[in-house]
XYZ file of C-alpha atoms in Angstrom:
690
model
C 36.829 10.842 -25.927
C 34.183 8.810 -26.326
C 34.970 5.711 -28.876
C 31.045 5.015 -29.345
C 27.767 6.277 -28.537
C 26.957 3.865 -26.239
C 29.437 4.557 -24.152
C 31.262 1.171 -24.218
C 34.750 2.898 -25.014
C 36.160 6.117 -25.430
C 39.132 6.627 -26.888
C 41.298 9.162 -27.129
C 43.726 9.808 -29.323
C 47.525 11.400 -29.391
C 47.826 14.645 -30.491
C 50.623 16.793 -31.915
C 51.557 20.543 -30.429
C 53.863 22.767 -31.363
C 56.686 21.692 -29.605
C 55.956 17.370 -28.528
C 54.460 14.532 -29.981
C 52.166 12.882 -27.432
C 53.560 9.444 -28.387
C 55.098 6.597 -27.112
C 57.700 4.992 -28.829
C 57.364 1.374 -30.077
C 59.852 -1.434 -30.454
C 58.985 -2.701 -33.461
C 62.041 -5.001 -33.808
C 61.428 -6.550 -30.116
C 57.839 -6.010 -30.019
C 57.024 -9.579 -29.788
C 59.035 -10.113 -26.194
C 57.702 -6.470 -25.213
C 53.925 -7.831 -25.719
C 53.960 -8.006 -21.910
C 53.501 -4.291 -21.059
C 50.875 -2.140 -22.002
C 51.914 0.061 -25.160
C 48.843 3.030 -23.632
C 49.176 5.794 -25.753
C 45.581 6.697 -25.701
C 43.019 7.950 -23.082
C 40.463 5.098 -22.468
C 37.949 6.041 -19.660
C 35.654 3.263 -18.850
C 32.684 5.349 -17.951
C 30.917 2.885 -14.965
C 32.894 0.078 -16.051
C 34.387 -3.027 -14.040
C 37.395 -3.086 -12.759
C 40.037 -4.499 -15.359
C 42.449 -7.111 -13.684
C 45.213 -8.006 -16.700
C 46.917 -11.121 -17.039
C 50.037 -11.511 -19.347
C 48.867 -10.812 -22.583
C 49.802 -13.506 -26.287
C 50.582 -12.036 -29.303
C 48.025 -12.180 -31.941
C 48.622 -10.841 -34.959
C 50.146 -7.299 -36.441
C 50.054 -5.522 -39.981
C 51.479 -2.648 -42.000
C 49.996 0.145 -44.076
C 50.969 1.971 -46.356
C 52.698 3.065 -49.799
C 56.101 4.077 -51.685
C 56.039 7.549 -48.843
C 55.002 7.854 -45.121
C 52.098 7.310 -43.633
C 51.279 7.715 -39.874
C 48.397 6.659 -37.720
C 47.149 9.228 -34.956
C 43.940 7.385 -33.830
C 41.960 4.509 -33.083
C 38.716 3.233 -31.966
C 36.881 -0.450 -31.676
C 33.176 -1.357 -32.534
C 31.404 -3.702 -30.673
C 32.189 -6.399 -32.881
C 35.652 -5.903 -32.498
C 36.317 -4.385 -35.935
C 39.275 -1.721 -35.894
C 38.940 1.687 -37.153
C 42.463 3.947 -37.710
C 43.017 7.733 -39.257
C 46.174 9.351 -39.887
C 47.987 10.463 -42.925
C 49.612 9.848 -45.647
C 51.870 11.624 -48.622
C 51.247 8.428 -50.831
C 48.458 6.413 -52.600
C 47.984 2.762 -51.059
C 45.988 -0.098 -50.938
C 44.612 -1.184 -54.274
C 40.867 0.397 -54.422
C 39.941 3.238 -51.899
C 36.739 3.986 -51.559
C 38.096 7.803 -52.224
C 41.007 8.359 -54.193
C 44.404 9.742 -53.220
C 44.298 13.516 -54.304
C 48.151 14.186 -53.419
C 50.472 16.085 -51.080
C 49.270 14.767 -47.838
C 45.685 13.658 -47.605
C 43.953 12.420 -44.393
C 42.932 8.595 -44.272
C 40.357 6.764 -42.766
C 40.686 2.348 -42.915
C 38.612 -0.153 -41.199
C 39.726 -3.987 -40.049
C 38.367 -7.101 -38.902
C 39.458 -8.007 -35.489
C 41.611 -10.639 -37.498
C 43.397 -7.659 -39.105
C 42.279 -7.780 -42.601
C 42.151 -4.676 -44.037
C 37.711 -4.233 -44.795
C 37.675 -0.743 -46.433
C 40.121 2.523 -46.511
C 39.363 6.156 -47.866
C 41.224 9.409 -48.256
C 39.930 12.447 -47.396
C 41.420 16.019 -48.411
C 42.691 18.255 -51.531
C 45.395 18.451 -53.338
C 47.361 20.009 -49.980
C 47.774 18.984 -46.535
C 44.963 17.603 -44.600
C 46.252 15.580 -41.546
C 43.097 13.461 -39.095
C 43.727 13.340 -35.356
C 40.812 12.395 -33.469
C 38.030 9.651 -34.253
C 34.534 8.476 -32.691
C 31.953 6.167 -33.918
C 28.455 5.949 -33.208
C 26.232 3.538 -32.039
C 25.758 2.551 -36.190
C 29.388 2.290 -36.746
C 29.419 5.630 -39.004
C 32.716 6.606 -38.204
C 33.852 10.408 -37.497
C 37.254 12.052 -37.601
C 38.546 15.651 -37.064
C 41.831 16.890 -37.830
C 42.873 20.174 -40.554
C 43.461 20.871 -44.257
C 44.770 23.313 -46.186
C 42.683 23.701 -48.624
C 39.033 23.295 -49.425
C 37.847 19.649 -50.693
C 34.517 17.566 -50.769
C 31.037 19.571 -50.626
C 31.787 21.376 -47.152
C 28.524 22.366 -44.964
C 30.016 25.175 -44.140
C 32.921 26.364 -46.562
C 37.156 26.350 -46.206
C 38.220 29.930 -44.389
C 41.366 30.040 -45.745
C 44.876 28.995 -44.374
C 44.578 25.936 -42.261
C 40.858 24.999 -41.286
C 39.924 22.719 -39.076
C 37.314 19.647 -40.517
C 35.571 17.579 -39.154
C 33.616 14.634 -40.728
C 31.298 11.593 -41.947
C 32.615 8.536 -43.113
C 29.526 5.530 -43.362
C 29.984 1.995 -41.828
C 31.489 1.310 -45.665
C 34.077 4.145 -46.223
C 31.569 6.455 -48.112
C 32.112 10.336 -47.176
C 28.638 11.701 -46.132
C 29.435 14.761 -45.595
C 32.249 17.342 -44.710
C 32.465 20.727 -42.564
C 34.961 23.043 -42.012
C 35.985 25.097 -38.723
C 37.874 28.674 -38.731
C 38.456 32.181 -39.831
C 41.007 33.467 -42.370
C 44.146 31.994 -40.147
C 45.400 29.142 -39.355
C 43.190 26.705 -37.316
C 43.450 22.667 -36.042
C 41.071 20.265 -35.187
C 42.751 17.612 -32.302
C 39.939 16.129 -30.369
C 35.930 14.995 -31.611
C 33.534 12.998 -29.110
C 29.831 12.681 -29.724
C 26.982 12.342 -27.309
C 23.695 9.756 -27.392
C 22.131 11.999 -29.461
C 24.428 11.947 -32.016
C 25.676 15.711 -31.617
C 29.485 15.760 -31.880
C 32.081 18.387 -30.031
C 35.276 19.380 -31.237
C 38.227 20.487 -29.902
C 41.849 22.001 -31.041
C 42.592 25.559 -31.278
C 42.241 28.703 -33.680
C 44.526 31.501 -34.161
C 41.582 33.810 -34.804
C 37.701 34.641 -34.350
C 35.182 32.687 -36.695
C 30.865 32.599 -36.561
C 28.842 34.039 -33.683
C 30.802 32.127 -30.738
C 28.738 32.042 -27.369
C 32.712 33.406 -25.764
C 34.394 35.633 -28.212
C 37.870 34.870 -29.346
C 40.486 36.830 -27.065
C 42.444 37.918 -29.643
C 45.856 35.627 -28.567
C 47.897 33.836 -30.548
C 45.907 31.133 -30.376
C 42.599 30.434 -28.470
C 41.058 27.118 -27.307
C 38.004 26.443 -29.277
C 35.241 23.763 -28.768
C 32.397 23.627 -31.377
C 29.394 21.395 -31.306
C 27.686 20.155 -34.565
C 24.880 18.325 -35.350
C 24.536 14.840 -37.169
C 24.634 16.713 -40.546
C 27.394 18.660 -40.048
C 25.630 22.011 -39.138
C 27.742 24.116 -36.142
C 25.164 24.904 -33.426
C 27.091 27.021 -31.255
C 31.269 27.528 -30.696
C 33.314 28.828 -27.954
C 36.752 30.463 -27.132
C 38.720 30.386 -24.586
C 42.072 31.644 -23.858
C 44.405 34.711 -22.490
C 45.465 37.563 -24.644
C 48.299 38.117 -26.417
C 51.733 38.874 -24.760
C 54.843 38.005 -26.759
C 57.215 39.525 -24.081
C 55.658 36.793 -21.526
C 55.553 34.341 -24.198
C 51.609 34.171 -23.447
C 48.913 33.787 -25.440
C 49.126 30.729 -26.328
C 46.553 27.871 -25.831
C 45.134 24.766 -27.211
C 42.559 22.236 -26.976
C 43.957 18.442 -27.045
C 41.471 16.254 -25.585
C 38.063 16.005 -24.511
C 35.356 14.363 -22.923
C 31.915 14.263 -21.487
C 30.273 13.375 -18.159
C 26.923 11.748 -17.503
C 25.222 14.832 -17.416
C 26.641 16.058 -20.965
C 29.225 18.701 -19.556
C 32.363 18.728 -21.749
C 35.391 18.572 -20.038
C 38.498 20.086 -22.476
C 42.256 19.292 -21.297
C 44.693 21.550 -23.446
C 48.008 23.577 -22.662
C 48.253 27.263 -22.131
C 49.774 29.867 -19.762
C 47.633 31.411 -17.359
C 44.814 33.673 -17.715
C 41.165 34.783 -16.250
C 40.158 33.626 -12.431
C 41.268 30.075 -12.842
C 40.886 27.599 -9.868
C 44.408 26.676 -9.643
C 46.795 29.646 -10.921
C 49.222 28.807 -14.152
C 52.447 29.438 -15.106
C 54.481 28.788 -18.290
C 53.145 26.530 -20.304
C 50.876 24.108 -18.292
C 48.306 21.552 -18.800
C 45.206 23.572 -18.652
C 41.980 21.808 -18.173
C 38.403 23.280 -18.677
C 34.833 22.249 -17.584
C 31.617 23.717 -20.008
C 28.048 23.110 -19.813
C 25.949 20.767 -22.544
C 25.463 24.705 -24.090
C 28.883 26.014 -24.213
C 28.478 28.219 -20.695
C 32.363 28.158 -20.009
C 32.411 26.898 -15.554
C 35.180 26.880 -14.939
C 38.691 26.400 -16.027
C 42.543 25.362 -14.069
C 46.053 25.347 -14.126
C 48.084 22.303 -13.732
C 52.066 22.515 -13.533
C 55.092 24.079 -12.602
C 55.352 27.746 -12.547
C 58.594 27.996 -13.953
C 58.881 24.787 -16.511
C 57.065 22.890 -19.548
C 53.946 20.921 -18.981
C 51.980 19.368 -21.653
C 48.884 16.793 -21.517
C 48.541 13.289 -22.360
C 45.151 12.543 -22.086
C 41.783 12.749 -20.244
C 39.414 10.389 -18.471
C 36.523 10.498 -16.362
C 35.813 7.598 -13.713
C 31.878 5.995 -13.116
C 31.551 8.725 -9.985
C 32.622 12.039 -11.909
C 35.868 12.135 -10.973
C 38.201 13.501 -13.800
C 41.859 12.589 -14.275
C 43.997 14.100 -16.508
C 47.568 12.897 -17.281
C 50.265 13.957 -19.093
C 54.145 15.136 -17.995
C 56.220 17.856 -16.110
C 59.591 18.931 -16.314
C 59.171 20.216 -13.033
C 57.818 19.199 -9.787
C 54.514 21.186 -8.292
C 51.634 20.615 -5.759
C 52.039 17.862 -2.981
C 52.697 15.073 -5.116
C 51.730 11.203 -3.820
C 54.988 10.067 -5.707
C 57.516 12.896 -6.053
C 58.988 14.320 -9.229
C 62.319 12.802 -9.592
C 65.670 13.795 -12.022
C 68.527 12.695 -12.470
C 71.172 14.788 -14.542
C 70.277 18.602 -15.191
C 66.611 18.383 -16.340
C 63.464 16.293 -17.791
C 60.164 15.046 -17.274
C 58.356 13.346 -15.195
C 55.083 11.723 -16.087
C 51.990 13.157 -14.185
C 48.202 11.954 -13.187
C 45.713 14.157 -11.652
C 43.127 13.760 -10.050
C 40.314 16.132 -10.123
C 36.739 16.589 -8.602
C 33.580 18.152 -10.768
C 34.638 21.529 -9.654
C 37.854 21.648 -10.374
C 40.189 21.127 -7.510
C 42.806 18.777 -7.039
C 42.415 15.660 -5.279
C 45.636 14.787 -5.787
C 48.585 14.965 -8.290
C 51.445 12.124 -8.510
C 54.253 11.178 -11.050
C 56.294 8.424 -11.600
C 59.558 9.411 -10.211
C 61.463 8.707 -13.322
C 61.854 10.511 -16.659
C 59.130 9.755 -18.502
C 56.337 10.765 -20.301
C 53.032 10.046 -20.575
C 50.404 9.714 -23.419
C 47.522 7.612 -22.512
C 45.474 6.681 -19.343
C 43.264 3.875 -18.523
C 41.003 3.524 -15.397
C 40.592 0.285 -14.795
C 38.377 -0.551 -11.419
C 40.740 0.892 -8.818
C 43.907 1.236 -10.662
C 45.183 3.823 -13.022
C 47.538 2.840 -15.574
C 49.672 5.243 -17.901
C 51.767 4.604 -20.635
C 54.326 6.658 -22.268
C 58.244 6.720 -23.116
C 60.759 6.960 -20.704
C 64.503 7.381 -20.897
C 65.845 6.788 -17.335
C 68.270 4.466 -16.449
C 67.002 4.217 -13.251
C 64.219 2.134 -15.380
C 66.947 -0.189 -16.871
C 66.882 2.324 -20.109
C 70.570 2.261 -21.645
C 72.154 5.897 -22.593
C 71.061 7.560 -25.897
C 67.664 5.635 -25.600
C 63.885 5.553 -25.225
C 61.817 2.693 -24.082
C 58.146 2.058 -23.810
C 56.527 1.658 -20.641
C 53.337 1.353 -18.446
C 52.919 2.056 -15.172
C 50.376 1.424 -12.449
C 49.083 3.451 -9.232
C 46.606 2.984 -6.869
C 43.418 5.012 -6.613
C 45.149 7.059 -4.116
C 48.058 8.501 -6.620
C 50.622 5.860 -4.966
C 53.029 4.741 -7.921
C 52.649 1.096 -7.430
C 54.609 -0.795 -10.551
C 56.180 -0.092 -13.971
C 57.441 -2.542 -16.752
C 59.788 -1.101 -19.369
C 60.929 -2.591 -22.520
C 63.736 -0.743 -24.637
C 63.919 0.144 -27.888
C 66.740 -1.155 -30.888
C 66.032 2.838 -31.651
C 63.944 5.595 -31.380
C 62.184 5.616 -34.558
C 58.860 3.583 -33.922
C 56.714 5.796 -32.279
C 52.699 4.190 -31.218
C 49.478 7.271 -31.067
C 46.896 4.958 -30.272
C 45.839 1.804 -27.951
C 42.611 0.636 -27.589
C 40.465 -2.345 -26.011
C 37.895 -4.321 -27.224
C 35.780 -5.091 -24.434
C 36.951 -8.671 -24.918
C 40.135 -10.347 -25.145
C 41.806 -8.029 -27.791
C 44.201 -5.072 -26.825
C 45.665 -3.073 -30.385
C 48.295 -0.618 -30.650
C 48.685 1.506 -33.505
C 51.123 4.037 -34.627
C 54.150 4.158 -37.373
C 57.120 2.275 -37.799
C 60.299 2.614 -40.306
C 61.111 -1.221 -40.632
C 60.037 -4.309 -40.320
C 59.715 -7.882 -38.102
C 58.482 -10.953 -37.449
C 55.486 -12.190 -39.652
C 53.151 -9.528 -40.697
C 49.890 -9.945 -42.505
C 50.115 -7.686 -44.819
C 54.348 -6.569 -45.275
C 55.961 -3.098 -44.613
C 56.912 -1.305 -47.445
C 58.796 2.009 -47.369
C 59.602 5.201 -45.154
C 57.086 5.064 -42.165
C 54.264 2.781 -42.622
C 51.488 2.707 -40.356
C 51.311 -0.054 -38.184
C 48.705 -1.812 -36.061
C 49.262 -4.340 -33.602
C 46.889 -6.666 -31.662
C 46.992 -9.482 -28.512
C 44.909 -11.143 -26.562
C 44.601 -11.854 -22.802
C 42.649 -12.721 -19.809
C 40.706 -10.327 -18.375
C 38.778 -10.688 -15.017
C 36.235 -8.036 -13.985
C 36.742 -7.880 -10.028
C 35.925 -4.721 -8.721
C 35.939 -3.160 -5.026
C 34.643 -0.101 -4.028
C 34.042 1.402 -0.761
C 30.342 3.378 -0.305
C 31.194 4.090 3.705
C 32.513 6.297 4.650
C 33.581 7.623 1.900
C 32.985 11.386 1.460
C 31.098 11.588 4.829
C 32.581 12.996 7.826
C 32.560 10.722 11.167
C 33.059 11.344 15.027
C 35.652 10.044 17.117
C 35.404 6.960 19.304
C 31.964 5.729 17.425
C 30.783 2.585 16.383
C 30.386 3.130 12.689
C 29.430 -0.090 9.829
C 32.281 0.398 6.929
C 30.234 -0.616 3.639
C 31.381 -1.364 0.534
C 30.493 -3.014 -2.867
C 32.465 -5.736 -5.126
C 32.115 -7.445 -8.252
C 33.550 -11.276 -9.203
C 35.112 -13.420 -6.988
C 37.116 -11.781 -4.321
C 36.288 -14.578 -0.950
C 38.162 -11.831 1.782
C 39.123 -8.527 1.930
C 41.469 -6.352 4.082
C 40.342 -3.305 6.112
C 42.942 -0.417 6.537
C 42.531 3.443 7.637
C 44.532 6.397 7.954
C 44.875 9.606 9.663
C 47.462 11.254 7.127
C 45.472 10.644 3.925
C 47.620 7.987 2.661
C 51.404 8.078 4.038
C 50.657 5.814 6.638
C 48.130 3.017 6.693
C 46.966 0.790 9.607
C 45.187 -2.260 9.833
C 41.572 -2.788 10.887
C 41.694 -6.279 10.037
C 44.211 -8.797 7.627
C 41.127 -10.171 6.579
C 37.227 -10.537 6.946
C 34.573 -12.409 4.870
C 33.590 -10.165 1.639
C 29.800 -9.403 2.759
C 30.227 -5.940 2.148
C 30.512 -4.195 5.917
C 31.832 -4.653 8.872
C 31.447 -3.498 12.174
C 34.348 -1.318 13.972
C 34.742 1.847 16.497
C 36.575 4.328 14.849
C 39.894 5.838 16.591
C 40.129 8.106 19.164
C 42.245 10.710 17.737
C 40.856 13.441 15.329
C 42.351 14.408 11.832
C 41.099 15.880 8.708
C 43.213 13.486 6.564
C 40.958 10.188 7.283
C 39.962 7.593 4.919
C 39.034 4.000 4.493
C 41.059 0.821 2.467
C 39.387 -2.032 1.328
C 41.701 -4.753 -0.732
C 41.778 -8.907 -1.434
C 43.325 -9.731 1.034
C 44.954 -12.561 -1.085
C 47.180 -10.105 -2.852
C 46.128 -6.291 -2.567
C 44.283 -6.201 -5.621
C 42.167 -4.760 -6.702
C 41.527 -1.573 -4.124
C 39.610 0.785 -3.215
C 39.867 3.963 -0.608
C 37.812 6.822 0.277
C 37.284 9.320 -2.550
C 38.356 12.295 -0.635
C 39.994 12.602 2.763
C 37.444 13.668 5.848
C 36.967 14.252 9.067
C 37.274 12.669 11.647
C 36.119 14.954 14.651
C 35.493 14.305 18.589
C 31.583 15.045 18.589
C 29.879 17.847 20.724
C 29.918 16.263 24.245
C 28.881 18.095 27.668
C 30.116 17.199 31.079
C 28.436 17.425 34.275
C 30.134 18.283 37.874
C 27.218 18.771 40.509
C 25.429 16.743 41.307
C 26.922 13.898 42.042
C 25.927 10.411 42.208
C 24.477 9.513 46.167
C 24.070 13.299 47.297
C 21.233 14.197 49.224
C 18.433 17.525 48.565
C 15.841 18.977 51.452
C 12.440 19.534 49.250
C 12.793 23.720 48.605
C 16.452 23.566 48.938
C 18.728 24.588 45.851
C 20.189 22.266 43.796
C 23.160 23.362 41.991
C 24.189 22.142 38.330
C 27.538 22.869 36.986
C 28.964 21.539 33.468
C 31.039 22.551 30.846
C 30.273 22.043 26.964
C 33.288 20.652 23.680
C 32.813 20.396 19.915
C 34.961 21.911 16.887
C 32.193 21.736 14.617
C 29.017 23.105 16.323
C 29.106 25.663 18.300
C 25.733 26.439 17.583
C 24.760 23.679 19.380
C 25.395 25.091 22.873
C 24.365 28.543 22.208
C 21.485 27.668 24.799
C 21.488 24.854 27.610
C 18.510 23.272 29.074
C 18.529 21.722 32.321
C 15.727 19.128 32.911
C 15.009 17.553 36.830
C 13.207 13.357 36.329
C 12.215 11.856 40.155
C 11.575 8.726 38.222
C 15.485 7.727 37.313
C 14.636 9.286 34.157
C 11.543 8.143 32.709
C 9.993 11.596 32.633
C 11.334 14.869 32.643
C 10.327 18.601 33.958
C 12.036 21.258 32.792
C 13.515 23.242 35.255
C 15.041 26.619 33.223
C 17.724 27.400 30.765
C 21.358 29.293 30.498
C 22.562 30.882 27.092
C 25.815 31.970 25.684
C 28.071 29.005 26.801
C 31.495 28.712 26.075
C 33.109 25.946 24.621
C 35.588 24.479 27.683
C 34.244 26.837 30.126
C 32.050 25.729 33.400
C 28.489 27.409 34.183
C 26.381 26.819 36.799
C 22.213 26.898 37.291
C 20.275 26.511 40.123
C 16.795 25.274 41.017
C 14.962 24.500 44.038
C 13.881 21.049 44.799
C 9.984 20.337 44.127
C 8.223 20.204 47.557
C 6.140 16.619 48.742
C 8.157 14.897 45.226
C 9.831 12.773 47.284
C 12.822 10.369 45.582
C 15.612 8.171 45.680
C 16.534 8.129 42.090
C 16.674 11.656 41.045
C 18.402 12.759 38.229
C 19.675 15.883 36.475
C 20.015 16.221 32.449
C 21.607 19.110 30.759
C 21.000 19.004 26.786
C 20.881 21.488 24.033
C 17.848 22.597 22.488
C 16.812 19.861 20.086
C 18.254 17.072 22.592
C 20.659 15.435 20.045
C 22.931 16.336 22.377
C 22.647 15.845 26.291
C 24.479 14.926 29.386
C 22.432 12.911 32.391
C 23.491 12.871 36.211
C 24.235 9.901 38.341
C 21.345 9.573 40.749
C 20.873 11.545 43.915
C 18.346 11.805 46.308
C 14.868 14.820 46.993
C 13.729 13.998 50.808
C 11.566 15.595 53.305
C 13.689 18.019 55.518
C 15.068 16.599 59.143
C 13.374 18.090 61.933
C 13.734 17.498 65.949
C 11.179 15.805 67.881
C 9.240 16.771 71.177
C 11.032 13.921 72.918
C 13.894 14.901 72.875
C 13.162 18.504 73.832
C 11.492 16.671 77.136
C 14.272 14.847 77.869
C 16.669 18.388 77.925
C 13.849 19.922 79.540
C 14.605 17.383 82.850
C 18.314 17.384 82.664
């Protein structure tokens, strides 16, 4: 989700589904030693941003928050000045003088910290019943918006509480004062998990609803739970809302559909990532508890949905990000293999999950999917130039994790989905968890979550139970990028001179160029090093394929790199071959000139529905139409004849065979049209004398 209205940061919090918390276990006992890894538990989509090449981070500070009972940070966002905003829920009062007092049982909270880790203010939100916050976003003025759910009413809501659990949205000023709150839901349970904001200040929230409410764009299906998407204006009034999901089927355990993550593209379309079972007419069919991705237009109109996952096993989303060129990346975990993965699913023992990354185009078609190839889950994704980074937890011994333990990890894939490397840090216990990860746009990387013990020298001390924890470290970030611009999505012809073009930022002196004929299984070198001047002339291979791509990378170390956005056709161009007339032949004026040819194509049959024949007597400077022939099939020989013109003598004659618009033609070798040979009277006289 976008973290502020300027589009600088897009932060998506981890969420809790019915079966799994989408978080990464943090090793707070050894966190200082683990600062060289990303504790990526959240989605950051840097729309239009440059490549981020990340060096080893340097620990800066960490702090705890909380009281006598449990506190959990579920989401976080950072403003343009590096201030941190965290939200979650707590079972007790803490922190001295909150802007709004703790009300009892379980309250949602929001807290603001300086970039140096000092708490600037905190506030509690809720009733005397259960209240939890799961999503957070900022606007351009650093007003804070959160979503979650409440068991009872509180505040002076724009729309009243409807009973049981209702989703809520709330606006908090930059100083922590509650501006407004509102409830979303019907008479049964409803929860909000994701929230984002557009440049006009409109809010979008997603979650799930057990029953209908209001006047939706699309009606509730009556399933156990439907995904909801709602748009609110900046005063908290609902402008529209809609439902999507499948009908209830207790026998097949269908009808449980939930929205967890959402993001906006540059045109204002809304993408929601969630979990569900098969319903409707998806682009790709679903199975049991699959990841589902939905697209809505800015008015809430349904565009499409698609499922991702193994038909027989459990798949869960972990986040969503949109690249600057509109591709959608979804991460999560799968408990079985599916698709045609770039890196294969792999487990040890009787079962387990692999973290998964999926790339889709704006129409919902899967470009590729890939796995880590080890037992792992993913709760966050970062698009960093041509690199794709995920963070999560793993218990796989092949990654060096001890038996019965879990560890945090980060992993990198290249832009074509190939697994490149991972970094794993094993925890002492598995009872610490991180739920949020963010970058401040400068030098700061921050992770937030909860912990049940202390380590190091925190700015604020650990108290008891589960405390919220925030850890910040610095790292050097270089803004280097490479982007293929041609061939990128365009088909190209075989054996054809082309100019490969690209753009770059930062300091990359030389680049390496490669191509593939099988969508990345095998890469072949074009040049090992050429100056990074944005273009390179090259002749395409002779072999045709539908899986052609070009890759560019830093010649020094291969990073950053980029490949063509999609596999394109490398096809044989349409062509004509002339068999008659042959070069050097001679035809008398008035004699028949036979032309024989064949055509070849694999894409453009209509180019040769009619073939035209022209004659030149001045070596191709001017052409004279001679006729045409229709219904020409590829690979077959056809013939046509015309009479050599009278009184037109030349040793520089040529025939041209062409299609209707002259885009494909073939010119013969030169031949001669001359006067007819005659027997002179002198020869006859000599014969008579004999």
